[in-house]
Structure formats: structure tokens, C-alpha cells
mmCIF file of C-alpha atoms in Angstrom:
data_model
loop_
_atom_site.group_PDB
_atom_site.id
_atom_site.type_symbol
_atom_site.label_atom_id
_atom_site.label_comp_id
_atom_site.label_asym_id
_atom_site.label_seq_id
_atom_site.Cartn_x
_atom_site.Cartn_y
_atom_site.Cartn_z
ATOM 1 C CA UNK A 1 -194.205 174.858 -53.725
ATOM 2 C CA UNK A 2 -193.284 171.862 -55.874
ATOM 3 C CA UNK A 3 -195.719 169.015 -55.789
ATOM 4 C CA UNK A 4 -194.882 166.000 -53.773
ATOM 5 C CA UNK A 5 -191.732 163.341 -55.478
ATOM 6 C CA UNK A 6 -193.840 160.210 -56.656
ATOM 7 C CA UNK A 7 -191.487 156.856 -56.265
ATOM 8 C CA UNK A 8 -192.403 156.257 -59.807
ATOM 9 C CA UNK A 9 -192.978 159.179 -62.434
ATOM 10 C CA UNK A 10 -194.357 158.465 -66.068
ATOM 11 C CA UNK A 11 -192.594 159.683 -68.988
ATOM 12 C CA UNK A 12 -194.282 161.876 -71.006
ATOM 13 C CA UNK A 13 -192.593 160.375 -73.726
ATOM 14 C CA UNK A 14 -194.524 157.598 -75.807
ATOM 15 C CA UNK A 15 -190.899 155.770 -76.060
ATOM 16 C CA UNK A 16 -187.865 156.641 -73.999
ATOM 17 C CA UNK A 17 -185.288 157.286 -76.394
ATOM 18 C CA UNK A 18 -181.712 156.185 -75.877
ATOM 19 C CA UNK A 19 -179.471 159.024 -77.073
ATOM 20 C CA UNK A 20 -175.553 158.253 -78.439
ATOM 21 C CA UNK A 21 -173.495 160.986 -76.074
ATOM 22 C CA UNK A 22 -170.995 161.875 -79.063
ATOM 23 C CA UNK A 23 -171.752 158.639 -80.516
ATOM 24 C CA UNK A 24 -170.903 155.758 -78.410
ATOM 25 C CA UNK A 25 -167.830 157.567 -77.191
ATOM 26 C CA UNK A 26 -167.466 154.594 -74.126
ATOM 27 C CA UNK A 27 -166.202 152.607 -77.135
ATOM 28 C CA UNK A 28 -164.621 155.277 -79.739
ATOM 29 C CA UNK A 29 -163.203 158.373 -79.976
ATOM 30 C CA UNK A 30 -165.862 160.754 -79.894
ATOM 31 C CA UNK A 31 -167.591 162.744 -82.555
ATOM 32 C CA UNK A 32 -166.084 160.188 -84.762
ATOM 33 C CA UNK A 33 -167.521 158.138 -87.933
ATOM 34 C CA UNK A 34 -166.624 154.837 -86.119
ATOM 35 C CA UNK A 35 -168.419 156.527 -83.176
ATOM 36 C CA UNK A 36 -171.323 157.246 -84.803
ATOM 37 C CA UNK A 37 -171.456 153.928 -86.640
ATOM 38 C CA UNK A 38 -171.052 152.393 -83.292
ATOM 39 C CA UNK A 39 -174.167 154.089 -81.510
ATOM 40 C CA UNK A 40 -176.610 153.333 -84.229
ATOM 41 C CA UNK A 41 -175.568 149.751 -84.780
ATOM 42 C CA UNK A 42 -176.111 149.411 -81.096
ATOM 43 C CA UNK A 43 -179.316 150.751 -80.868
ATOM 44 C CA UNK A 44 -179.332 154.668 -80.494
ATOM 45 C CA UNK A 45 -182.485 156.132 -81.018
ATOM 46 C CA UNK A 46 -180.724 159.480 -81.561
ATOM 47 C CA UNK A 47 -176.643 160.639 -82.264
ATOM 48 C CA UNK A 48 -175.168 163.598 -80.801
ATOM 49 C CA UNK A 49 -173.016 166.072 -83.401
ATOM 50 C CA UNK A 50 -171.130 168.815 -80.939
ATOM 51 C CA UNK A 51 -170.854 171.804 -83.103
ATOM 52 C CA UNK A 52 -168.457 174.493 -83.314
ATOM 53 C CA UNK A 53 -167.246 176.526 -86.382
ATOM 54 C CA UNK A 54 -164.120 176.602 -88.460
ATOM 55 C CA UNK A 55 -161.883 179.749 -90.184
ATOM 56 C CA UNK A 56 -163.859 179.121 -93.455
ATOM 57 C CA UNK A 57 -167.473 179.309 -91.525
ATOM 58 C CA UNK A 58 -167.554 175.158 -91.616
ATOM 59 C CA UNK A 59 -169.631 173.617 -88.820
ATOM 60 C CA UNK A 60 -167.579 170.715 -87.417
ATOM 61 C CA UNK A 61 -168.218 167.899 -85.144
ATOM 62 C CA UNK A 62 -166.378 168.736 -81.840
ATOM 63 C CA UNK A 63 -167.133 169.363 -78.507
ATOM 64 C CA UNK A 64 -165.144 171.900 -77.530
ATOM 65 C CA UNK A 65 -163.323 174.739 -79.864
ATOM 66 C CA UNK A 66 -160.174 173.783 -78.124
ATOM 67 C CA UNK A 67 -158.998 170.738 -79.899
ATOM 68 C CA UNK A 68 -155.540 170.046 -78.339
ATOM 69 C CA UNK A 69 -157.004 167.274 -76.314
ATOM 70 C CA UNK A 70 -158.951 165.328 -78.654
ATOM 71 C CA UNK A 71 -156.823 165.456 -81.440
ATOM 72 C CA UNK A 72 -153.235 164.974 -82.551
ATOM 73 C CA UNK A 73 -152.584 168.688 -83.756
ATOM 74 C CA UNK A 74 -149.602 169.237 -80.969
ATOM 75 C CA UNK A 75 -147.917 166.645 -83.328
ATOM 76 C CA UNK A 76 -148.228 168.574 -85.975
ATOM 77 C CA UNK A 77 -145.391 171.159 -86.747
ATOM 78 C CA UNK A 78 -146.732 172.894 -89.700
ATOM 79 C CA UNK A 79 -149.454 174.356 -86.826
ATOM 80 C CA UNK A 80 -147.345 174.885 -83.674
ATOM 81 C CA UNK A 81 -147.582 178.442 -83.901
ATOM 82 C CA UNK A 82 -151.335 177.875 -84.012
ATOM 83 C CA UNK A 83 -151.204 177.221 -80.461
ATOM 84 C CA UNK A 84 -152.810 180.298 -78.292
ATOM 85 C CA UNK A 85 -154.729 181.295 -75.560
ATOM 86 C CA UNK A 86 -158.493 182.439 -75.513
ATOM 87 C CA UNK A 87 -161.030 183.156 -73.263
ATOM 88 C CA UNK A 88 -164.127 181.193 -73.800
ATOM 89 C CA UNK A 89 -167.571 181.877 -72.046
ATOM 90 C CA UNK A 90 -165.401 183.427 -69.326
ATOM 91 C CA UNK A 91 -162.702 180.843 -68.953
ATOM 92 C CA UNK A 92 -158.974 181.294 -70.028
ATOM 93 C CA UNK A 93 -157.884 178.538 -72.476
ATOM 94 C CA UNK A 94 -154.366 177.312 -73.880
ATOM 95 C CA UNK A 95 -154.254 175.011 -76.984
ATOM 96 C CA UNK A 96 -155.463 175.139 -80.446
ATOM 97 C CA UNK A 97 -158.839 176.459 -81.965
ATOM 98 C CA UNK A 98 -161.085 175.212 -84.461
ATOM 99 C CA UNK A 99 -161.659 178.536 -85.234
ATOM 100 C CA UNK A 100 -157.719 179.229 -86.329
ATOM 101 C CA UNK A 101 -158.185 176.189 -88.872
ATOM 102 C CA UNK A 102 -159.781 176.205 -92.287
ATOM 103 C CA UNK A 103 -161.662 172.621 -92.901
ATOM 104 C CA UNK A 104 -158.737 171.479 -95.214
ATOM 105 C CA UNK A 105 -156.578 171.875 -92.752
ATOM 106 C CA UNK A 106 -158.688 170.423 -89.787
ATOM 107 C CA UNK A 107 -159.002 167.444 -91.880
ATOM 108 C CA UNK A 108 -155.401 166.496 -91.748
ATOM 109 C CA UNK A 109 -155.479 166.147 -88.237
ATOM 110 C CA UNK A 110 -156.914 162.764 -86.361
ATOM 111 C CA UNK A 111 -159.109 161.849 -83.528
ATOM 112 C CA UNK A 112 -157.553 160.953 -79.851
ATOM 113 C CA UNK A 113 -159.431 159.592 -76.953
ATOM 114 C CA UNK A 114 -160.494 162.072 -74.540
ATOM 115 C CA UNK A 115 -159.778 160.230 -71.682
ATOM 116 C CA UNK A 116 -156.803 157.451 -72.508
ATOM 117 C CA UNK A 117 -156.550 156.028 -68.920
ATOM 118 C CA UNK A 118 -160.389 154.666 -69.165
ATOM 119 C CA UNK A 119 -160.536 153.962 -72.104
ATOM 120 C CA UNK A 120 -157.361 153.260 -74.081
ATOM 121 C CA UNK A 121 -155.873 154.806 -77.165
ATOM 122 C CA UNK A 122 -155.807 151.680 -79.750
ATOM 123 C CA UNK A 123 -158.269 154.170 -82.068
ATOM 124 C CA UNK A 124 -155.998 157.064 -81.898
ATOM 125 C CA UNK A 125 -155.203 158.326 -85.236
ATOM 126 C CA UNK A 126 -157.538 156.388 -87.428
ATOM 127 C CA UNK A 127 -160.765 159.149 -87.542
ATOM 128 C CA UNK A 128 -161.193 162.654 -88.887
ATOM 129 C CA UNK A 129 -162.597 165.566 -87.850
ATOM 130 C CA UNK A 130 -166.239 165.429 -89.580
ATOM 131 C CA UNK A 131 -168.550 168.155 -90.815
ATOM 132 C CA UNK A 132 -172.330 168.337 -89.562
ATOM 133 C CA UNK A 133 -172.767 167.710 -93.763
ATOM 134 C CA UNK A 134 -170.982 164.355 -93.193
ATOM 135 C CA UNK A 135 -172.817 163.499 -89.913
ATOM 136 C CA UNK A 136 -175.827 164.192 -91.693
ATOM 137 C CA UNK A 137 -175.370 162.340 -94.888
ATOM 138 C CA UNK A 138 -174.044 159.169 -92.631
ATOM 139 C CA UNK A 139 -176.956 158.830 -90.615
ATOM 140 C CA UNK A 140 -179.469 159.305 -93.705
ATOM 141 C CA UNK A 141 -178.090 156.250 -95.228
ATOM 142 C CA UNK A 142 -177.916 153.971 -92.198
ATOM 143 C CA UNK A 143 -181.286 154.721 -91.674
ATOM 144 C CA UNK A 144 -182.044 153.671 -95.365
ATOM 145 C CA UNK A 145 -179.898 150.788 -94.705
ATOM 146 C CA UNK A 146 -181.759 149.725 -91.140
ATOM 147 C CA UNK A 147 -184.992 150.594 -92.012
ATOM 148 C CA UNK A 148 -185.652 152.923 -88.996
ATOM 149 C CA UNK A 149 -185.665 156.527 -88.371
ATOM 150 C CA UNK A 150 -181.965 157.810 -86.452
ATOM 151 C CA UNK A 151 -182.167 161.012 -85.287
ATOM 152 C CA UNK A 152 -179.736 164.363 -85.120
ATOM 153 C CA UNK A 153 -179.061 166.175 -81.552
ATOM 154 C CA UNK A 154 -176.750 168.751 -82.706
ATOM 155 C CA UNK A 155 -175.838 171.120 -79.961
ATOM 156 C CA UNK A 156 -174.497 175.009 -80.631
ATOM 157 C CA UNK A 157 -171.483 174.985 -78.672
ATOM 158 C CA UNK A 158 -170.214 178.401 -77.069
ATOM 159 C CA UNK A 159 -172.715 180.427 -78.834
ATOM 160 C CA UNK A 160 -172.026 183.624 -77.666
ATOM 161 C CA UNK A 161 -168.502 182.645 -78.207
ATOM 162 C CA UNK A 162 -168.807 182.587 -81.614
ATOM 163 C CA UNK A 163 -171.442 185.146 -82.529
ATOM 164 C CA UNK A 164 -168.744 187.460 -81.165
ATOM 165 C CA UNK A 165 -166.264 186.598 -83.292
ATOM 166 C CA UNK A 166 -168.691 186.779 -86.422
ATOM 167 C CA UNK A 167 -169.024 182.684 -87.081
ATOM 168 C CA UNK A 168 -172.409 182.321 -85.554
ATOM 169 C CA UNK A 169 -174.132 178.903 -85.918
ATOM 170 C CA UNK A 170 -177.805 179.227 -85.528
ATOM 171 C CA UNK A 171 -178.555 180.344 -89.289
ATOM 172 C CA UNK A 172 -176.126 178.248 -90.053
ATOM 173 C CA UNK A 173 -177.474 175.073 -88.748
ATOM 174 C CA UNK A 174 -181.129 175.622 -90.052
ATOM 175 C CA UNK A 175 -180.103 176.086 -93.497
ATOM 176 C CA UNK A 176 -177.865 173.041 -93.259
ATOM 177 C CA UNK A 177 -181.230 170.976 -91.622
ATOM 178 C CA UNK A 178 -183.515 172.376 -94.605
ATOM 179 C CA UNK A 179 -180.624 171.452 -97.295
ATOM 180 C CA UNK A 180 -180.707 167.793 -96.447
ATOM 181 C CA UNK A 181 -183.826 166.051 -97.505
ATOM 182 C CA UNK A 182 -183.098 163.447 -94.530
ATOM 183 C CA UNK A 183 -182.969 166.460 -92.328
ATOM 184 C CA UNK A 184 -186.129 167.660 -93.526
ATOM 185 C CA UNK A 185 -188.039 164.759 -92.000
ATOM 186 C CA UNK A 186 -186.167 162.733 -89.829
ATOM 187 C CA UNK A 187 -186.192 163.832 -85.886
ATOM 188 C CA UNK A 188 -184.035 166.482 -85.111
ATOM 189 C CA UNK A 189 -183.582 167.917 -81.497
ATOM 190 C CA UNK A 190 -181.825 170.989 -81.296
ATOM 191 C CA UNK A 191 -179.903 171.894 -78.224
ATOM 192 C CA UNK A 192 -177.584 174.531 -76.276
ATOM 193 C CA UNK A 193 -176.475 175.728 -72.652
ATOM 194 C CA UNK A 194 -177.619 179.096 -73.819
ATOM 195 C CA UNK A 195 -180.867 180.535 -73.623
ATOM 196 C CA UNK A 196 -180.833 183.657 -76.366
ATOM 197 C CA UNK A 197 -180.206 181.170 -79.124
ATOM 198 C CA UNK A 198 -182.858 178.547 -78.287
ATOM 199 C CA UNK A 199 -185.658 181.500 -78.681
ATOM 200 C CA UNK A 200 -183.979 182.638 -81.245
ATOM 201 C CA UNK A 201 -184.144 179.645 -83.049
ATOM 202 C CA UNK A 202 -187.764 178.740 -81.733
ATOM 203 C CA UNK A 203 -188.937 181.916 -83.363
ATOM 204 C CA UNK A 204 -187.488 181.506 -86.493
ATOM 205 C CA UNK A 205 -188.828 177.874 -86.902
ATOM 206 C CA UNK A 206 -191.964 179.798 -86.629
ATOM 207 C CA UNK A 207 -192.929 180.569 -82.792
ATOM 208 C CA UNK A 208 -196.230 179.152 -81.319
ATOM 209 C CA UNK A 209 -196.695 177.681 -84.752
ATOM 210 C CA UNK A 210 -193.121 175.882 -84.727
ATOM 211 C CA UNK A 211 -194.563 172.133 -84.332
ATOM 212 C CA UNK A 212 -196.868 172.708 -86.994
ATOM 213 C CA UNK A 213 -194.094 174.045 -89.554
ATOM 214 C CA UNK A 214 -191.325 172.068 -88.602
ATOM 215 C CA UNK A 215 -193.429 168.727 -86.711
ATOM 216 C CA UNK A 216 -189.619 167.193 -86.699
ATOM 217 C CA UNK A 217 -187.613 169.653 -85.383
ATOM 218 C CA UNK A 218 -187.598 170.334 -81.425
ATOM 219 C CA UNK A 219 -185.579 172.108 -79.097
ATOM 220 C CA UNK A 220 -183.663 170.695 -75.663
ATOM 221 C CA UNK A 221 -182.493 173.382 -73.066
ATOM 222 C CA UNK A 222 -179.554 171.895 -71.720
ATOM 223 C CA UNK A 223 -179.314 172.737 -67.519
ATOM 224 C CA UNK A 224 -175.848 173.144 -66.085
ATOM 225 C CA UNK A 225 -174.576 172.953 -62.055
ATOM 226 C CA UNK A 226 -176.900 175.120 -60.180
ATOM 227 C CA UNK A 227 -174.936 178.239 -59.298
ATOM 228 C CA UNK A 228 -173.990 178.326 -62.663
ATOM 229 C CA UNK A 229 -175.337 180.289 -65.583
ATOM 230 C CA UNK A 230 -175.702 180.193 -69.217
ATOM 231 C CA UNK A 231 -173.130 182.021 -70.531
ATOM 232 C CA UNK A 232 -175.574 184.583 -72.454
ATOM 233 C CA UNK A 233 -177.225 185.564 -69.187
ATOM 234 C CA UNK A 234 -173.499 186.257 -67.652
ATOM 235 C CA UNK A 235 -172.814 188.428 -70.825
ATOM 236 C CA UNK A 236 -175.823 190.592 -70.627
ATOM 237 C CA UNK A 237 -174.703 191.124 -66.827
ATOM 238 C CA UNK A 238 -177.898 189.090 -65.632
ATOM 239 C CA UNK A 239 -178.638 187.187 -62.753
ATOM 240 C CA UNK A 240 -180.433 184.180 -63.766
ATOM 241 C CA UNK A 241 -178.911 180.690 -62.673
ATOM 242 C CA UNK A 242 -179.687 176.862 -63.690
ATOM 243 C CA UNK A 243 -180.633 176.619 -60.504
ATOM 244 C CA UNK A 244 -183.739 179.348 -60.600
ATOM 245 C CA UNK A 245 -184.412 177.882 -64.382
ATOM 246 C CA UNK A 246 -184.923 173.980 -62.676
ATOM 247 C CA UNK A 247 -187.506 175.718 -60.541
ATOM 248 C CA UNK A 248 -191.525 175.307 -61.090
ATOM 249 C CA UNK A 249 -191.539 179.243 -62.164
ATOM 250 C CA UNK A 250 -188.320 178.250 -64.334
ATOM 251 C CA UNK A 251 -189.382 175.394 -66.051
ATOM 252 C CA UNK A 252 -192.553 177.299 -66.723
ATOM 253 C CA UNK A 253 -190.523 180.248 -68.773
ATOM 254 C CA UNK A 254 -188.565 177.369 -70.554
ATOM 255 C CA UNK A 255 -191.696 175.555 -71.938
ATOM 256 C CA UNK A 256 -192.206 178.431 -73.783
ATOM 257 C CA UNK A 257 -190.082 178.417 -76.156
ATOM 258 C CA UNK A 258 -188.327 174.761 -75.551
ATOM 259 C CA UNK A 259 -189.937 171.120 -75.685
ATOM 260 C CA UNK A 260 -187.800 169.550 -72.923
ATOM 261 C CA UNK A 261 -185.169 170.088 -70.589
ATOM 262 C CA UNK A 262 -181.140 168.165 -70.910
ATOM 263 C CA UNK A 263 -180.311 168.468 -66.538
ATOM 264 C CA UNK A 264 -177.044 166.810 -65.296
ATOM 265 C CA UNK A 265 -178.725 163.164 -64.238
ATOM 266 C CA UNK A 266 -177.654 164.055 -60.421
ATOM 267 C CA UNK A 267 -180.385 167.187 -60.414
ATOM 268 C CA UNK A 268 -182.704 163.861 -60.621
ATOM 269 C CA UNK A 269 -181.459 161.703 -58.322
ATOM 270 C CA UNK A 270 -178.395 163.352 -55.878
ATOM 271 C CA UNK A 271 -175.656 160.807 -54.656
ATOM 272 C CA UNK A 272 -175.190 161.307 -50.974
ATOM 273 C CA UNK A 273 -172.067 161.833 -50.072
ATOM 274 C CA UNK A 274 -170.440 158.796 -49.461
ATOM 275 C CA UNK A 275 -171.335 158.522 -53.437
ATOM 276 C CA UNK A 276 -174.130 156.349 -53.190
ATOM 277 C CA UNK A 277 -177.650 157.130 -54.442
ATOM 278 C CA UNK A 278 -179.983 159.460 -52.493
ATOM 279 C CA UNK A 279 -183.568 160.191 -53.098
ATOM 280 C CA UNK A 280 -185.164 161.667 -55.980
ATOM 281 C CA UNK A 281 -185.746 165.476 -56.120
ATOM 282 C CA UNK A 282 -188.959 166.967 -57.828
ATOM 283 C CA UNK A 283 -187.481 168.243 -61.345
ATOM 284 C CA UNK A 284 -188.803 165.348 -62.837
ATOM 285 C CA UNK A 285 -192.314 165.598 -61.713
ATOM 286 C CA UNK A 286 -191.999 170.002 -62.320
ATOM 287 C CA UNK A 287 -190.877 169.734 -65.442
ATOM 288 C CA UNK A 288 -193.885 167.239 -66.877
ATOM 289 C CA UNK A 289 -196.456 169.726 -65.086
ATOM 290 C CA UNK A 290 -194.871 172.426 -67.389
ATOM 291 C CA UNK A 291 -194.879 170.249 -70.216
ATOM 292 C CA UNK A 292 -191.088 169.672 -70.587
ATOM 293 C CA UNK A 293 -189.647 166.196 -71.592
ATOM 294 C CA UNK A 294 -186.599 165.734 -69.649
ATOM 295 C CA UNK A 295 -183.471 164.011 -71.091
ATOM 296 C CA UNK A 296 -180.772 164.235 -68.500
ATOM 297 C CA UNK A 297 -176.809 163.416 -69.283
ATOM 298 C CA UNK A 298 -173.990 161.492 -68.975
ATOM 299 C CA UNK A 299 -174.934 157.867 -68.054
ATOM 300 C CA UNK A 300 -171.210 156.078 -68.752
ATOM 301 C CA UNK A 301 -170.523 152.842 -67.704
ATOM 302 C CA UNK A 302 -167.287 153.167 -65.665
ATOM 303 C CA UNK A 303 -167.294 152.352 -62.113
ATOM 304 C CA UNK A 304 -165.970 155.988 -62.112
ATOM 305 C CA UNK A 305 -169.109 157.276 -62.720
ATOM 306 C CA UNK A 306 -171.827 155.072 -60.624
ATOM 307 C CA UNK A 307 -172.713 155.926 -57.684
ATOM 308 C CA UNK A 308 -171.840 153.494 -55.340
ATOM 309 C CA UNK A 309 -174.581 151.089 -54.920
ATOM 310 C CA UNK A 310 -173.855 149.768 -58.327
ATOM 311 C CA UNK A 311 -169.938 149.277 -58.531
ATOM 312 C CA UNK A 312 -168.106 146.413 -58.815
ATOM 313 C CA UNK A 313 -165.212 145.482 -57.279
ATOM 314 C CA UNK A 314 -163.048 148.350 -55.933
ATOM 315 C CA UNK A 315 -160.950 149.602 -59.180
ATOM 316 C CA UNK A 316 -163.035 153.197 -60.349
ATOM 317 C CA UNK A 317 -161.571 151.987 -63.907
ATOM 318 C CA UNK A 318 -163.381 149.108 -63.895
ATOM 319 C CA UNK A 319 -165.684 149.043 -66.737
ATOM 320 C CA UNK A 320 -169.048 147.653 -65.332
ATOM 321 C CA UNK A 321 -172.238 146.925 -67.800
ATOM 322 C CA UNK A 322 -174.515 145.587 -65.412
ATOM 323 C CA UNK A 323 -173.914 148.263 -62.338
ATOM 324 C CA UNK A 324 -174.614 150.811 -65.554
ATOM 325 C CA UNK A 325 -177.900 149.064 -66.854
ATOM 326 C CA UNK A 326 -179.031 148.504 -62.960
ATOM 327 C CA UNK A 327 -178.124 152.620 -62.585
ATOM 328 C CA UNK A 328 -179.873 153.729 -65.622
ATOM 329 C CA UNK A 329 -182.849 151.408 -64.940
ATOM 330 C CA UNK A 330 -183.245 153.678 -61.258
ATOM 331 C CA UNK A 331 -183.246 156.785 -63.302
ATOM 332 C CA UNK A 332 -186.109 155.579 -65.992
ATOM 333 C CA UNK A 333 -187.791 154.760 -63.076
ATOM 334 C CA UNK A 334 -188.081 158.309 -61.895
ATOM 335 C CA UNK A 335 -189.965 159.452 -65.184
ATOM 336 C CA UNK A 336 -187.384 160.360 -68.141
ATOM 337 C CA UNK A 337 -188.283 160.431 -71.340
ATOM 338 C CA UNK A 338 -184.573 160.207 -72.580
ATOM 339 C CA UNK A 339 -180.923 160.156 -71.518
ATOM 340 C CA UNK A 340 -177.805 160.402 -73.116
ATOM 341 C CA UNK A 341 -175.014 157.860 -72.351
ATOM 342 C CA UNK A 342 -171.714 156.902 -73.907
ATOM 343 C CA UNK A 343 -172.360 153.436 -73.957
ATOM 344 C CA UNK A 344 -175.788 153.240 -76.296
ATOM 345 C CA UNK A 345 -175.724 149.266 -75.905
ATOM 346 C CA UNK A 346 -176.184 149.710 -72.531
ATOM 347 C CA UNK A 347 -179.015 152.055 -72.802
ATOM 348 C CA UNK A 348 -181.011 149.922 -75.021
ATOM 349 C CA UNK A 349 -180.568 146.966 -72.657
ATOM 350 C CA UNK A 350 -181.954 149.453 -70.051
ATOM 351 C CA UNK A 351 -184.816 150.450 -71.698
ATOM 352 C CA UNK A 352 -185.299 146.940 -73.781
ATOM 353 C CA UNK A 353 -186.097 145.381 -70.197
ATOM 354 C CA UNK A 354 -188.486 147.341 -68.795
#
């Protein structure tokens, strides 16, 4: 049995850390240098690199493979018969993949806003697609520049995806880490949807003896809707779900080879169903008694996305800073140690107050 919900769980966390969710995508295209720029002069204690891999073996900054959406490649006629259909961890796709492209020609292509009717399109066409080499040597000097450590939260995207189709990432990424001196030092939190990978990984950073080897590198298992499950587990035909991993026994098997836990912030606290906020569950409190951090996502600062009790006015477009600092301040109150949100300003004012 789980233990009893306290109103008010402690981080474990010496400092809740506000995370940039693909920057401060709220405010720029995503997974783009003016995102990224954004975040950390805003206050991110952390930026988030999606990765996925290119023709050429390239890690690049996306979140998905299928780039049709978030960039202007349908405009471009040199690559219209480009366009196919895949399926991805079990899901048929239409559109164009990052795998198709070499990095040249990814680079001729621009950033779009992912979602235009929130958010606008006035920064369409201005950003490229950047490497994790770029995102890397970016953040290194603006934390040279601000005198204070930024650090990396690169996730593998579709890992099994692309292990099948021989571009695997997790090498990959830890040579990239160890070939950057900033890299080398600076905090780095690895994470993925996946399970195989992350013990991969924590095994080749050196197992039980992984903190003392590599003291700035950790791992995040990300935690999807319950009757879901990582993709690995569906192609070994297992029968694990998020749901079993977010129990006591769960979190238990995930301490061991991860340092905290990335849930959807609704495992935490559930809206009811009329959308406003319901009562905290016990995930919080499990995961600390197995040692996990916990660093739920996407806090964005829509009216869209609040529950209820914070919105303002009646338009779900309306974009609303304090009912998103007054939301966020709820969840910090149930125990996180970190969060990821599109809007870091807002974070830091959350966290700042407290």
C-alpha cells in the first residue's frame, strides 16, 4: 500500500529547477536558437534538446522525426517526393522524415510554430534546424557569458525507432557529451520514454558507480498515460505499463538504474472532470521513498491548459501568467523537485516566490 498523501511534500531536491520545455517554446518556435536564447535569458535552470537522427547519422534538435508540422519543408519542391508514410513506435505517419534528409539539406529548411492559433506565426521562417553540437556550444557560452551553470536535458526520441533502422542515438549522444568540454562538467540529465536505453546508458556511464564517474550526468525516466507503454516493452511483446512503473514496486525497479522520474503533471495532481483541480495522488510521496526526483511536464501558460480554478476570463486562447504561476505554485507545493514548462519566465516567478 502507498503511504498516506501529505498536503505538503518536500522536494528532495536542494533547489527546484525550472526546466525550458524545448526552450521557451510559449514564446518561440521550438527547438530553436531564439528559443533557447529565450529560456536561459529568462531564467531556465536547464534547456531541453529533442533528439532524433538525420540520413548522414547527425543528431538534430526536433521533437518528432516527422517534421512536416514544424517546419516549412511542404514548401519546398526540390523535397516533395520526400514526403512518405512510416510507422513509428506503432503509429502510422504521413509527412516528411528527418531521417530521409542529410544535415545540409535539413538546414535549408526553417522553423514554424507548432501550434499557430495560440501562439502566432510572426517567427515562422527565421530559425534553423540545429544540431545537439550547436545546442551544446550555445549554451556553453551563455553560461560563460552569465556566469552560471545552464544545463542539457536531451531526450532520445523514438529509440527503438531508430536503432531499427541502424541510426541509434545512445552511443551517439555520450560521445557527443564527452567531446564537449562544457558537456563534461556542466549538468546534464539524460532522458527517454523508453526503458532499454536508459539501462543501457546507466551501465555504460558505469552502473552502481555512475555518480562517481560521471557526478554530472543523470538520467530522467520519462512516464507516459497509464495504459500506455514504452514503446520497447510493446516491441519485446511485454506487458509492462506506465501505470504499473508509477507504482511503489515500479518506482522501486526505476531507481535502479534512473535518478528521477519525468510523469505527465496530472499523475500528480488529477483535474476532476469539470477541469478543475482535484486532490493530489501519492506518486509524489512513492517516488521520494524510492529515491526518485520527480520532474513532471508540460506547465504552459494558456488558459487552454489550466485547469479551471486558475483561468481567466472565458477565451481557452487567452494567454494567462498569473493563473500559470498560481497553477505551478499548487504543484511545487506537492513536493517536485523540477518541472518543465514552455514559459521559463513563468517558472522562475513560481519558484522565485516561494
Amino acid at each position: 500500500m502507498s503511504a498516506p498523501v501529505h498536503a505538503a511534500e518536500k522536494p528532495l531536491a536542494a533547489r527546484v529547477l525550472v526546466i525550458g520545455h524545448r526552450g521557451a517554446s510559449a514564446l518561440r518556435p521550438e527547438h530553436t536558437l531564439a528559443s533557447y536564447a529565450r529560456a536561459i535569458a529568462d531564467g531556465a535552470d536547464f534547456i531541453e534538446p529533442d533528439l532524433v537522427m538525420t540520413r548522414d547519422g547527425v543528431m538534430v534538435v526536433r521533437h518528432e522525426n516527422e517534421i512536416g508540422g514544424t517546419t516549412d519543408v511542404s514548401s519546398h519542391p526540390e523535397f516533395a517526393d520526400r514526403k512518405t508514410r512510416r510507422i513509428v513506435d506503432g503509429q502510422s505517419e504521413s509527412g516528411w522524415f528527418t531521417e530521409d534528409f542529410t544535415l545540409a539539406e535539413l538546414k535549408t529548411l526553417r522553423a514554424r510554430e507548432r501550434l499557430p492559433e495560440l501562439r502566432g506565426t510572426r517567427y515562422d521562417g527565421q530559425f534553423q534546424i540545429l544540431t545537439l553540437d550547436e545546442v551544446i556550444d550555445f549554451v556553453a557560452a551563455e553560461s560563460a557569458t552569465l556566469g552560471r551553470p545552464i544545463g542539457i536535458i536531451p531526450e532520445i526520441k523514438h529509440g527503438t525507432y531508430f536503432q531499427r533502422i541502424q541510426r541509434p542515438m545512445e552511443d551517439a549522444l555520450l560521445a557527443t557529451l564527452a567531446a564537449h568540454a562544457y558537456t563534461r562538467t556542466a549538468p546534464v540529465e539524460i532522458q527517454s520514454f523508453e526503458i532499454a536505453n536508459l539501462k543501457y546508458l546507466h551501465d555504460k556511464l558505469g552502473g552502481a558507480q555512475a555518480r562517481q564517474r560521471h557526478p554530472n550526468i543523470r538520467l530522467l525516466q520519462l512516464l507516459d498515460e497509464p495504459q500506455l507503454q514504452p514503446y520497447d516493452v510493446v516491441a519485446a511483446s511485454g506487458t509492462l505499463t506506465y501505470a504499473q512503473m508509477m507504482t511503489p514496486a515500479g518506482l522501486r525497479r526505476i531507481a535502479r538504474y534512473a535518478d528521477a522520474i519525468g510523469p505527465d503533471y496530472h499523475a500528480i495532481i488529477p483535474y476532476r472532470a469539470d477541469g478543475t483541480l482535484g486532490r493530489p495522488t501519492a506518486l509524489v510521496h512513492d517516488a521520494h521513498a524510492a529515491g526518485l526526483q520527480v520532474h513532471p511536464y508540460t506547465f504552459r501558460p494558456e488558459n487552454t491548459f489550466l485547469a479551471r480554478d486558475f483561468w481567466h476570463g472565458s477565451d481557452p486562447h487567452t494567454f494567462n501568467a498569473d493563473g500559470a504561476v498560481a497553477e505551478m505554485r499548487v504543484y511545487l507545493d506537492a513536493g517536485i523537485d523540477a518541472f518543465f514548462t514552455d514559459d521559463p519566465a513563468l517558472g522562475r516567478r513560481a519558484v522565485d516566490a516561494r
